[in-house]
Short mmCIF file of C-alpha atoms (C1' of nucleotides) in Angstrom, two decimals:
data_model
loop_
_atom_site.label_atom_id
_atom_site.label_comp_id
_atom_site.label_asym_id
_atom_site.label_seq_id
_atom_site.Cartn_x
_atom_site.Cartn_y
_atom_site.Cartn_z
CA MET G 1 116.70 68.25 101.82
CA PRO G 2 114.99 71.22 103.37
CA THR G 3 114.55 69.30 106.57
CA ILE G 4 113.00 72.23 108.41
CA ALA G 5 109.92 71.95 106.24
CA ARG G 6 109.72 68.26 107.07
CA GLU G 7 109.91 69.08 110.75
CA LEU G 8 107.23 71.69 110.32
CA ALA G 9 104.98 69.25 108.49
CA GLY G 10 105.61 66.62 111.13
CA LEU G 11 104.62 68.92 113.94
CA ALA G 12 101.55 70.07 112.05
CA ALA G 13 100.52 66.48 111.31
CA LEU G 14 100.67 65.84 115.01
CA ILE G 15 98.20 68.64 115.68
CA ALA G 16 96.12 67.92 112.60
CA ASP G 17 94.24 64.97 114.00
CA PRO G 18 90.91 66.08 115.52
CA GLY G 19 91.32 63.83 118.53
CA ARG G 20 94.80 65.12 119.29
CA ALA G 21 93.70 68.71 118.73
CA LEU G 22 90.93 68.15 121.24
CA ILE G 23 93.43 66.77 123.73
CA LEU G 24 95.87 69.64 123.23
CA SER G 25 93.10 72.20 123.47
CA ARG G 26 91.96 70.63 126.70
CA LEU G 27 95.46 70.73 128.16
CA MET G 28 95.79 74.39 127.26
CA ASP G 29 94.43 75.33 130.67
CA GLY G 30 97.63 74.09 132.24
CA ARG G 31 96.13 71.42 134.45
CA PRO G 32 97.35 67.86 133.92
CA GLN G 33 94.81 65.22 132.97
CA THR G 34 94.72 61.45 133.07
CA ALA G 35 94.76 59.33 129.95
CA GLY G 36 91.20 58.20 130.62
CA GLU G 37 89.81 61.69 130.88
CA LEU G 38 91.60 62.74 127.72
CA ALA G 39 90.12 59.75 125.92
CA LEU G 40 86.67 61.02 126.87
CA VAL G 41 87.56 64.53 125.71
CA ALA G 42 88.81 63.24 122.39
CA GLY G 43 85.80 60.99 121.98
CA VAL G 44 87.85 57.87 121.31
CA THR G 45 88.52 54.63 123.13
CA PRO G 46 91.30 54.51 125.74
CA GLN G 47 93.57 52.49 123.50
CA THR G 48 93.25 54.99 120.67
CA ALA G 49 93.84 57.87 123.06
CA SER G 50 96.87 56.07 124.41
CA TRP G 51 98.27 55.82 120.92
CA HIS G 52 97.73 59.55 120.37
CA LEU G 53 99.22 60.48 123.73
CA GLY G 54 102.26 58.35 123.03
CA ARG G 55 102.92 60.22 119.81
CA LEU G 56 102.47 63.60 121.48
CA VAL G 57 104.90 62.68 124.24
CA GLN G 58 107.39 61.21 121.79
CA HIS G 59 107.46 64.48 119.90
CA ALA G 60 107.81 66.44 123.13
CA LEU G 61 104.52 68.28 122.94
CA LEU G 62 103.40 66.57 126.13
CA LYS G 63 105.03 65.47 129.36
CA VAL G 64 103.77 62.48 131.27
CA GLU G 65 104.04 61.77 134.97
CA ARG G 66 103.02 58.58 136.71
CA ARG G 67 100.70 59.18 139.61
CA GLY G 68 99.94 55.82 141.13
CA PRO G 69 98.30 53.50 138.66
CA ARG G 70 97.30 56.34 136.37
CA ARG G 71 99.29 58.73 134.22
CA LEU G 72 98.98 62.47 134.15
CA TYR G 73 99.60 64.30 130.91
CA ARG G 74 100.36 68.01 130.53
CA LEU G 75 101.81 70.33 127.92
CA ALA G 76 105.56 69.99 127.82
CA THR G 77 106.46 73.69 127.95
CA PRO G 78 104.83 77.13 128.00
CA LEU G 79 106.22 77.60 124.50
CA VAL G 80 103.98 74.82 123.25
CA ALA G 81 100.95 76.53 124.80
CA GLN G 82 101.97 79.82 123.27
CA ILE G 83 102.29 78.37 119.80
CA LEU G 84 99.00 76.54 120.04
CA GLU G 85 97.31 79.75 121.10
CA GLY G 86 98.90 81.52 118.16
CA MET G 87 97.74 78.82 115.79
CA MET G 88 94.21 79.18 117.08
CA THR G 89 94.36 82.87 116.31
CA VAL G 90 95.41 82.20 112.74
CA ALA G 91 92.88 79.40 112.42
CA VAL G 92 90.04 81.67 113.49
CA THR G 93 91.07 84.91 111.81
CA GLY G 94 92.04 83.15 108.64
CA PRO G 95 89.02 82.01 106.69
CA HIS G 96 86.75 84.81 107.88
CA ALA G 97 85.81 85.65 104.34
CA THR G 98 85.02 82.06 103.49
CA ARG G 99 82.96 80.85 106.39
CA PRO G 100 80.76 82.73 108.83
CA PRO G 101 82.75 84.04 111.82
CA ALA G 102 83.43 80.51 113.02
CA ARG G 103 80.99 80.17 115.84
CA ILE G 104 82.88 79.31 118.94
CA ASP G 105 81.40 77.92 122.09
CA ALA G 106 79.77 80.84 123.85
CA ALA G 107 81.29 79.89 127.20
CA MET G 108 84.82 79.76 125.78
CA ARG G 109 84.29 83.06 124.08
CA ARG G 110 83.09 84.72 127.26
CA ALA G 111 85.84 83.69 129.66
CA ARG G 112 88.51 81.03 129.70
CA THR G 113 92.01 80.32 130.86
CA CYS G 114 94.83 80.62 128.38
CA TYR G 115 97.45 78.39 129.97
CA ASP G 116 97.79 80.42 133.18
CA HIS G 117 96.10 83.72 132.49
CA LEU G 118 92.64 84.92 131.45
CA ALA G 119 91.27 85.17 127.94
CA GLY G 120 88.02 85.72 126.12
CA GLU G 121 85.73 88.70 126.62
CA LEU G 122 86.74 88.87 130.25
CA GLY G 123 90.47 88.77 129.58
CA VAL G 124 90.31 91.40 126.87
CA ALA G 125 87.97 93.63 128.90
CA LEU G 126 90.32 93.51 131.88
CA ALA G 127 93.27 94.42 129.69
CA ASP G 128 91.29 97.27 128.14
CA ALA G 129 90.30 98.56 131.57
CA LEU G 130 93.89 98.49 132.81
CA ARG G 131 94.94 100.29 129.67
CA GLU G 132 92.16 102.86 130.09
CA ARG G 133 93.46 103.75 133.56
CA GLU G 134 96.99 103.89 132.23
CA TYR G 135 98.07 100.97 134.36
CA LEU G 136 99.18 99.15 131.30
CA VAL G 137 100.56 99.74 127.83
CA LEU G 138 99.71 96.91 125.51
CA ASP G 139 99.67 96.50 121.76
CA GLN G 140 99.76 93.45 119.52
CA GLU G 141 103.41 92.72 120.14
CA VAL G 142 104.69 94.36 123.33
CA GLY G 143 103.33 95.17 126.74
CA GLU G 144 104.48 97.10 129.77
CA LEU G 145 103.11 97.64 133.25
CA THR G 146 103.30 101.25 134.43
CA GLU G 147 104.25 102.28 137.97
CA GLY G 148 100.61 102.97 138.65
CA GLY G 149 99.73 99.51 137.39
CA THR G 150 102.31 97.85 139.60
CA ALA G 151 100.92 99.76 142.57
CA PHE G 152 97.35 98.87 141.60
CA LEU G 153 98.13 95.16 141.47
CA GLY G 154 100.12 95.57 144.66
CA SER G 155 96.97 96.81 146.38
CA PHE G 156 95.56 93.32 145.84
CA GLY G 157 98.58 91.74 147.41
CA ILE G 158 100.18 90.94 144.06
CA ASP G 159 103.89 91.51 144.44
CA LEU G 160 105.68 91.26 141.11
CA ASP G 161 109.43 91.36 141.34
CA PRO G 162 110.38 93.58 138.39
CA SER G 163 113.94 92.29 138.20
CA ALA G 164 114.96 90.55 135.02
CA ARG G 165 116.00 87.42 136.89
CA HIS G 166 112.87 85.52 136.03
CA ARG G 167 112.75 83.20 133.08
CA ARG G 168 109.26 84.41 132.35
CA VAL G 169 108.58 87.94 131.31
CA LEU G 170 106.60 90.24 133.58
CA CYS G 171 104.09 91.45 131.07
CA ARG G 172 103.34 90.56 127.50
CA PRO G 173 100.37 90.64 125.17
CA CYS G 174 98.71 87.45 123.99
CA LEU G 175 96.53 87.73 120.92
CA ASP G 176 93.07 86.52 121.87
CA TRP G 177 91.74 84.25 119.14
CA SER G 178 88.11 84.77 119.97
CA GLU G 179 88.25 88.54 120.44
CA ARG G 180 91.04 89.10 117.92
CA ARG G 181 92.61 91.63 120.29
CA PRO G 182 95.39 91.25 122.85
CA HIS G 183 94.86 90.32 126.46
CA LEU G 184 97.35 90.34 129.32
CA ALA G 185 99.81 87.46 129.65
CA GLY G 186 103.14 86.93 131.37
CA ARG G 187 103.64 86.84 135.12
CA ALA G 188 101.28 89.78 135.58
CA GLY G 189 98.52 88.01 133.70
CA ALA G 190 99.07 84.81 135.64
CA ALA G 191 98.99 86.67 138.95
CA LEU G 192 95.77 88.40 138.01
CA ALA G 193 94.15 85.11 137.09
CA GLU G 194 95.33 83.52 140.31
CA LEU G 195 93.86 86.43 142.27
CA ALA G 196 90.52 85.98 140.53
CA PHE G 197 90.43 82.28 141.36
CA GLN G 198 91.45 82.85 144.97
CA ARG G 199 88.79 85.47 145.55
CA ASP G 200 86.17 83.30 143.87
CA TRP G 201 85.55 85.83 141.14
CA ILE G 202 85.77 83.00 138.65
CA ARG G 203 85.52 79.22 138.85
CA ARG G 204 86.81 76.52 136.59
CA ARG G 205 84.11 74.49 134.92
CA PRO G 206 84.41 70.74 135.46
CA GLN G 207 85.51 70.22 131.89
CA GLY G 208 86.87 72.48 129.24
CA ARG G 209 88.97 75.58 129.57
CA SER G 210 86.09 77.96 130.02
CA VAL G 211 85.52 79.56 133.41
CA GLU G 212 82.35 80.76 135.09
CA ILE G 213 82.15 84.33 136.35
CA THR G 214 80.50 84.36 139.78
CA ASP G 215 78.16 87.08 140.97
CA THR G 216 80.90 88.22 143.32
CA GLY G 217 83.16 88.34 140.32
CA LEU G 218 80.77 90.39 138.22
CA ASP G 219 80.57 92.87 141.06
CA ALA G 220 84.31 92.91 141.70
CA PHE G 221 85.20 93.38 138.05
CA ARG G 222 82.74 96.26 137.84
CA THR G 223 83.64 98.11 141.01
CA LEU G 224 87.36 97.39 141.15
CA PHE G 225 88.25 97.37 137.47
CA GLY G 226 85.39 99.29 135.93
CA VAL G 227 84.59 96.34 133.70
CA CYS G 228 80.94 95.72 132.89
CA ILE G 229 80.44 92.32 131.31
CA MET R 1 81.15 71.11 119.79
CA PRO R 2 84.55 72.50 120.76
CA THR R 3 84.85 74.09 117.36
CA ILE R 4 88.10 75.80 118.19
CA ALA R 5 89.85 72.45 118.30
CA ARG R 6 88.41 71.65 114.87
CA GLU R 7 89.71 74.93 113.54
CA LEU R 8 93.10 74.19 115.05
CA ALA R 9 93.17 70.73 113.51
CA GLY R 10 92.08 72.14 110.17
CA LEU R 11 94.87 74.68 110.12
CA ALA R 12 97.39 72.08 111.19
CA ALA R 13 96.21 69.67 108.50
CA LEU R 14 96.84 72.41 106.00
CA ILE R 15 100.45 72.71 107.09
CA ALA R 16 100.90 68.99 107.65
CA ASP R 17 101.37 68.05 104.02
CA PRO R 18 105.07 67.96 103.09
CA GLY R 19 104.44 69.71 99.80
CA ARG R 20 102.49 72.52 101.37
CA ALA R 21 105.02 72.84 104.18
CA LEU R 22 107.74 73.21 101.56
CA ILE R 23 105.72 75.90 99.82
CA LEU R 24 105.02 77.79 103.04
CA SER R 25 108.62 77.53 104.10
CA ARG R 26 109.69 78.89 100.76
CA LEU R 27 107.32 81.83 101.02
CA MET R 28 108.63 82.65 104.48
CA ASP R 29 111.21 84.95 102.94
CA GLY R 30 108.42 87.34 102.03
CA ARG R 31 108.96 87.32 98.28
CA PRO R 32 106.03 86.25 96.15
CA GLN R 33 106.49 83.24 93.88
CA THR R 34 104.72 81.91 90.83
CA ALA R 35 102.72 78.70 90.93
CA GLY R 36 105.22 77.01 88.67
CA GLU R 37 108.19 77.81 90.85
CA LEU R 38 106.35 76.62 93.93
CA ALA R 39 105.53 73.36 92.16
CA LEU R 40 109.26 72.85 91.65
CA VAL R 41 109.97 73.66 95.29
CA ALA R 42 107.33 71.23 96.49
CA GLY R 43 108.54 68.57 94.07
CA VAL R 44 105.12 67.94 92.58
CA THR R 45 103.47 68.50 89.23
CA PRO R 46 101.91 71.90 88.49
CA GLN R 47 98.38 70.55 88.80
CA THR R 48 99.09 69.10 92.24
CA ALA R 49 100.73 72.33 93.35
CA SER R 50 97.75 74.25 92.05
CA TRP R 51 95.50 72.12 94.19
CA HIS R 52 97.63 72.80 97.27
CA LEU R 53 97.84 76.51 96.54
CA GLY R 54 94.11 76.71 96.14
CA ARG R 55 93.57 75.22 99.57
CA LEU R 56 96.11 77.54 101.16
CA VAL R 57 94.47 80.59 99.60
CA GLN R 58 91.00 79.37 100.52
CA HIS R 59 92.05 79.13 104.15
CA ALA R 60 93.65 82.57 104.02
CA LEU R 61 97.21 81.44 104.61
CA LEU R 62 98.20 82.74 101.18
CA LYS R 63 97.23 85.65 99.00
CA VAL R 64 97.32 85.43 95.25
CA GLU R 65 97.82 88.18 92.73
CA ARG R 66 97.56 87.88 88.98
CA ARG R 67 100.60 89.19 87.20
CA GLY R 68 99.98 88.76 83.52
CA PRO R 69 99.48 85.14 82.57
CA ARG R 70 101.02 83.90 85.79
CA ARG R 71 99.95 84.09 89.39
CA LEU R 72 102.06 85.27 92.27
CA TYR R 73 101.54 83.71 95.67
CA ARG R 74 102.66 85.16 98.99
CA LEU R 75 101.89 84.71 102.69
CA ALA R 76 98.62 86.41 103.53
CA THR R 77 99.80 88.32 106.62
CA PRO R 78 102.87 88.81 108.81
CA LEU R 79 100.98 86.95 111.51
CA VAL R 80 101.03 83.82 109.39
CA ALA R 81 104.79 84.13 109.00
CA GLN R 82 105.20 84.65 112.71
CA ILE R 83 103.18 81.58 113.60
CA LEU R 84 105.02 79.41 111.09
CA GLU R 85 108.34 80.57 112.53
CA GLY R 86 107.08 79.75 116.01
CA MET R 87 105.99 76.32 114.88
CA MET R 88 109.41 75.68 113.41
CA THR R 89 110.94 76.51 116.77
CA VAL R 90 108.72 74.01 118.53
CA ALA R 91 109.27 71.46 115.80
CA VAL R 92 113.04 71.70 116.17
CA THR R 93 113.35 72.10 119.92
CA GLY R 94 110.76 69.46 120.54
CA PRO R 95 112.10 65.99 119.85
CA HIS R 96 115.69 66.80 120.74
CA ALA R 97 115.81 63.85 123.06
CA THR R 98 114.39 61.48 120.50
CA ARG R 99 116.32 62.24 117.38
CA PRO R 100 119.76 63.70 116.86
CA PRO R 101 119.67 67.54 116.85
CA ALA R 102 117.67 67.53 113.62
CA ARG R 103 120.30 68.36 111.11
CA ILE R 104 119.25 71.41 109.25
CA ASP R 105 120.64 72.60 105.97
CA ALA R 106 123.94 74.23 106.78
CA ALA R 107 123.17 77.24 104.62
CA MET R 108 119.84 77.88 106.31
CA ARG R 109 121.47 77.54 109.68
CA ARG R 110 124.18 80.02 108.83
CA ALA R 111 122.12 82.89 107.50
CA ARG R 112 118.62 83.26 106.16
CA THR R 113 115.75 85.68 105.97
CA CYS R 114 112.90 85.29 108.40
CA TYR R 115 110.09 87.03 106.55
CA ASP R 116 111.74 90.45 106.41
CA HIS R 117 114.61 90.28 108.88
CA LEU R 118 117.73 88.19 109.39
CA ALA R 119 117.96 84.86 111.16
CA GLY R 120 120.36 81.99 111.66
CA GLU R 121 123.87 82.35 113.05
CA LEU R 122 124.17 85.73 111.44
CA GLY R 123 120.90 87.06 112.81
CA VAL R 124 121.58 85.86 116.33
CA ALA R 125 125.19 87.09 116.25
CA LEU R 126 124.09 90.55 115.16
CA ALA R 127 121.50 90.67 117.93
CA ASP R 128 124.13 89.54 120.44
CA ALA R 129 126.56 92.19 119.26
CA LEU R 130 123.96 94.93 119.53
CA ARG R 131 123.14 93.73 123.00
CA GLU R 132 126.79 93.62 123.94
CA ARG R 133 127.18 97.28 123.07
CA GLU R 134 123.98 98.10 124.93
CA TYR R 135 122.26 99.21 121.77
CA LEU R 136 119.54 96.69 122.38
CA VAL R 137 117.73 94.93 125.20
CA LEU R 138 116.33 91.61 124.07
CA ASP R 139 115.09 88.52 125.82
CA GLN R 140 112.82 85.70 124.72
CA GLU R 141 109.67 87.75 124.87
CA VAL R 142 110.36 91.48 124.74
CA GLY R 143 112.86 93.76 123.05
CA GLU R 144 113.75 97.42 123.16
CA LEU R 145 116.12 99.63 121.24
CA THR R 146 118.15 102.01 123.44
CA GLU R 147 118.90 105.60 122.52
CA GLY R 148 122.39 104.54 121.63
CA GLY R 149 121.00 101.84 119.41
CA THR R 150 118.71 104.24 117.62
CA ALA R 151 121.66 106.55 117.03
CA PHE R 152 123.83 103.65 115.87
CA LEU R 153 121.28 102.55 113.29
CA GLY R 154 120.80 106.19 112.38
CA SER R 155 124.49 106.40 111.49
CA PHE R 156 123.72 103.96 108.69
CA GLY R 157 120.88 106.10 107.45
CA ILE R 158 118.24 104.03 109.14
CA ASP R 159 115.61 106.41 110.41
CA LEU R 160 113.08 104.64 112.58
CA ASP R 161 110.16 106.76 113.61
CA PRO R 162 109.66 105.80 117.26
CA SER R 163 106.05 106.96 117.36
CA ALA R 164 103.44 104.36 118.07
CA ARG R 165 101.54 105.17 114.92
CA HIS R 166 102.86 102.20 113.03
CA ARG R 167 100.95 98.98 112.85
CA ARG R 168 104.19 97.09 113.23
CA VAL R 169 106.22 97.26 116.38
CA LEU R 170 109.66 98.90 116.31
CA CYS R 171 111.61 96.13 117.95
CA ARG R 172 110.74 92.64 119.06
CA PRO R 173 112.53 89.34 119.58
CA CYS R 174 111.93 86.40 117.28
CA LEU R 175 112.96 83.02 118.60
CA ASP R 176 115.44 81.56 116.13
CA TRP R 177 114.58 77.93 115.49
CA SER R 178 118.05 76.91 114.41
CA GLU R 179 119.97 78.75 117.12
CA ARG R 180 117.26 78.45 119.76
CA ARG R 181 117.92 82.00 120.85
CA PRO R 182 116.21 85.25 119.93
CA HIS R 183 117.21 87.45 117.04
CA LEU R 184 116.02 90.93 116.15
CA ALA R 185 112.65 91.36 114.44
CA GLY R 186 110.15 94.17 114.00
CA ARG R 187 110.79 97.29 111.98
CA ALA R 188 114.33 97.59 113.32
CA GLY R 189 115.14 94.05 112.22
CA ALA R 190 113.63 94.64 108.80
CA ALA R 191 115.58 97.87 108.37
CA LEU R 192 118.82 96.15 109.30
CA ALA R 193 118.20 93.38 106.81
CA GLU R 194 117.35 95.90 104.10
CA LEU R 195 120.59 97.74 104.85
CA ALA R 196 122.57 94.55 104.53
CA PHE R 197 121.02 93.76 101.16
CA GLN R 198 121.50 97.29 99.86
CA ARG R 199 125.17 97.39 100.82
CA ASP R 200 125.71 93.95 99.32
CA TRP R 201 126.73 92.44 102.64
CA ILE R 202 124.41 89.57 101.89
CA ARG R 203 122.77 88.19 98.77
CA ARG R 204 119.71 86.08 98.31
CA ARG R 205 120.38 82.66 96.89
CA PRO R 206 118.40 81.83 93.76
CA GLN R 207 116.20 79.45 95.68
CA GLY R 208 115.45 78.91 99.30
CA ARG R 209 115.45 81.40 102.13
CA SER R 210 119.11 81.16 102.92
CA VAL R 211 121.38 84.09 102.09
CA GLU R 212 125.02 84.22 101.17
CA ILE R 213 127.35 86.45 103.17
CA THR R 214 129.68 88.29 100.81
CA ASP R 215 133.31 89.07 101.57
CA THR R 216 132.31 92.69 101.93
CA GLY R 217 129.69 91.54 104.35
CA LEU R 218 132.09 89.48 106.45
CA ASP R 219 134.30 92.52 106.70
CA ALA R 220 131.46 94.91 107.46
CA PHE R 221 129.95 92.70 110.13
CA ARG R 222 133.35 92.37 111.79
CA THR R 223 134.45 96.00 111.70
CA LEU R 224 131.10 97.70 112.12
CA PHE R 225 129.33 95.29 114.44
CA GLY R 226 132.16 93.32 115.97
CA VAL R 227 130.69 90.10 114.69
CA CYS R 228 133.11 87.40 113.59
CA ILE R 229 131.35 84.66 111.71
"C1'" DT D 1 99.81 36.17 146.24
"C1'" DG D 2 95.71 37.33 143.87
"C1'" DA D 3 92.23 40.48 142.19
"C1'" DA D 4 90.93 44.98 140.27
"C1'" DC D 5 91.80 48.87 137.69
"C1'" DG D 6 93.92 52.08 134.43
"C1'" DT D 7 96.72 51.91 130.65
"C1'" DT D 8 99.31 50.16 126.75
"C1'" DT D 9 100.49 46.89 122.77
"C1'" DC D 10 99.19 44.16 118.87
"C1'" DG D 11 96.72 43.16 114.68
"C1'" DA D 12 93.40 43.88 111.06
"C1'" DT D 13 90.20 47.01 108.95
"C1'" DC D 14 88.77 51.15 106.90
"C1'" DA D 15 88.54 56.05 105.33
"C1'" DT D 16 90.59 60.37 104.01
"C1'" DG D 17 93.12 62.92 100.93
"C1'" DA D 18 97.50 63.28 97.96
"C1'" DT D 19 98.83 62.27 93.41
"C1'" DC D 20 99.05 62.47 88.37
"C1'" DG D 21 97.25 62.11 83.31
"C1'" DA D 22 94.24 64.37 80.31
"C1'" DA D 23 91.93 68.23 79.01
"C1'" DA D 24 90.00 72.90 79.57
"C1'" DC D 25 90.69 77.66 80.88
"C1'" DG D 26 92.48 82.43 80.64
"C1'" DT D 27 95.93 85.67 79.32
"C1'" DT D 28 99.34 87.55 76.22
"C1'" DA D 29 101.65 88.20 71.89
"C1'" DC D 30 101.65 88.09 67.03
"C1'" DG A 1 91.72 85.69 65.10
"C1'" DT A 2 95.17 82.20 66.29
"C1'" DA A 3 98.97 80.21 68.67
"C1'" DA A 4 101.70 79.60 72.87
"C1'" DC A 5 102.14 79.43 77.60
"C1'" DG A 6 101.07 79.11 82.53
"C1'" DT A 7 97.60 77.52 85.32
"C1'" DT A 8 93.50 75.16 86.83
"C1'" DT A 9 89.74 71.46 86.80
"C1'" DC A 10 88.28 66.76 86.46
"C1'" DG A 11 88.60 61.88 87.26
"C1'" DA A 12 90.61 57.64 88.86
"C1'" DT A 13 94.17 55.51 91.57
"C1'" DC A 14 96.82 54.69 95.51
"C1'" DA A 15 99.06 55.15 100.16
"C1'" DT A 16 99.18 56.71 104.87
"C1'" DG A 17 97.50 56.51 109.29
"C1'" DA A 18 93.24 56.52 112.48
"C1'" DT A 19 90.35 53.26 114.61
"C1'" DC A 20 88.84 49.51 117.61
"C1'" DG A 21 88.65 44.52 119.59
"C1'" DA A 22 91.39 41.49 122.11
"C1'" DA A 23 94.86 40.73 125.17
"C1'" DA A 24 98.91 41.90 127.97
"C1'" DC A 25 101.14 44.98 131.18
"C1'" DG A 26 102.05 47.37 135.61
"C1'" DT A 27 100.51 49.29 139.82
"C1'" DT A 28 97.77 49.29 144.01
"C1'" DC A 29 95.30 47.20 147.57
"C1'" DA A 30 93.52 43.32 150.22
#
DNA sequence: TGAACGTTTCGATCATGATCGAAACGTTAC
DNA sequence: GTAACGTTTCGATCATGATCGAAACGTTCA
C-alpha cells in the first residue's frame, strides 16, 4: 500500500549492489563511459555489467547513447548525482562510532570531481579561502557569492550571468563526504573547476574520479587563492 | 579499493529491504515509534523487526532511546531525513517513462509531514501562495524569506530569529517527490507546520505520515493564504 | 558480403540475507 | 520476590537475484 516505500526500496536495491555502486561512483565525474570500461571498473564480466547497466537505464538512473559500435553510459540527471553524493555523505558520517573513520582512498580524499565541480581537501580548502576573503557565504544548506566574489571570479575570465533564467543555481553548497564540510557547487563551482582544468592546475587521472594537482596548480592555489595544500 | 562505493552500497542495501524502507518512511515524520509499532508498519514479526532495527541503529540511521520497558526509535539526524526524501524524489521521478506515474497513496499525495514541515499538494500550494505574494523566493535549490514574508509569519506569532547562529537554516526548498516541485523547509517550514497543528488546521492520522486537513484548515488556508485545495 | 569487435540475451548455478519459531532477556508493577 | 509485558537473541529454513559460459545480435570496416 505505501507504494512510496516500495519505490524507495527499489531505488536503494539498485544502488545496493557493489558492482552497480562502483559503476555509479565512477560515473559521478560526469564523463560518459563505455560498457566495457564500466565492466572493468565493476570487476565483472561484460555480460554481467551489461545486465547491471540495463537495470540502471531502465530505472532512469543512467542514460545511454550509441556511439558507433559501442555504447556510452552517463548519469541520467544532475539530480541523480546530487543524491548519490548525499548518500555518500550519510554512508561515511553514519557509522563513525562503529568502525574506524572509514579509510577512503587517499587520492579521492585529496582532490576529486563531484559531478562538475571540485571536492575533497582541495574543494573544501578553496571554499574556505573564498569565504575567508568574503567572496562567498556558504553554510551547510545555502550559499551566496558576494559582489567581491563575482568580481574575483571575473578577473579569471569567469562570467557568471546572475539572472535567474538558468535552470541551475549560481551557487550552492555541497556537503563533502570525505571532509564532512561543504564545498562550492552550482554554476560557480563548475566554472571554477573548468578554469582549473583549462589552466592545467589539475588533471584527471586515467581512471577514477580523483584528480592530480600539478605543480603549477599548487603554486596557483597558493598565490591566487591563499590555499596551501 | 574504492571503499566509498562499498560504503554507498552498504547504505543502499540497508534501505533496500522493503521492511526497513517501510520503517524509515514511517519515521520520516519525525515522531519516535516503538519497536512493536514499527513491526506492524513493516508487516513482520517483532523479532524480525528487531533485527532490522538493530541494523539501522548500528549503521547510525536510527537512534534508540529506552522509555520504560519499551524502546523508542527515531531517525538519527535531519540529514538522514533529507537524504531519504531526496531518494524518494529520484525514485518517483525516475522510471516515469517505464511505469505509469507510480500511483502514490492519495492521502500522502494530498498532505503529509516531511520530517518537520509540510509536503504534498498542501505543502507545495502553500509555498506557491507565499511566492505569489512575494513573501518568499524559492527555486529548486535555494530559498529566501522576504521582509514581507517575515512580517507575515510574524503576524501569526511566528518569530524567526534571522541570525545565523542556528545550526538549521531559516529557509530552504525541499523537492516534493509527489508534486515534483519544491515546498518550504528549514526553520520557517517547521514553524509553519507547527502553527497549522496548533491551530487545528491539520491533524496527524493515527498511522502513516499523511495528515488530514480539517474544515477549519480548509477555511484558514483559503482566507489567510489564498490557497484553495 | 563477410569478418571483427563490442555488446546483449539466455540458461543454469550459487550465495547472501530475510524470515519466523522458540526461548531468553530486561524492565515494570504488584 | 514473582508475574507480565515488550523486546531481543539464537537457530534453521527458504527465496531472491548476482554471476558466468555460451551464443546471438548489431554495427563498422574491408
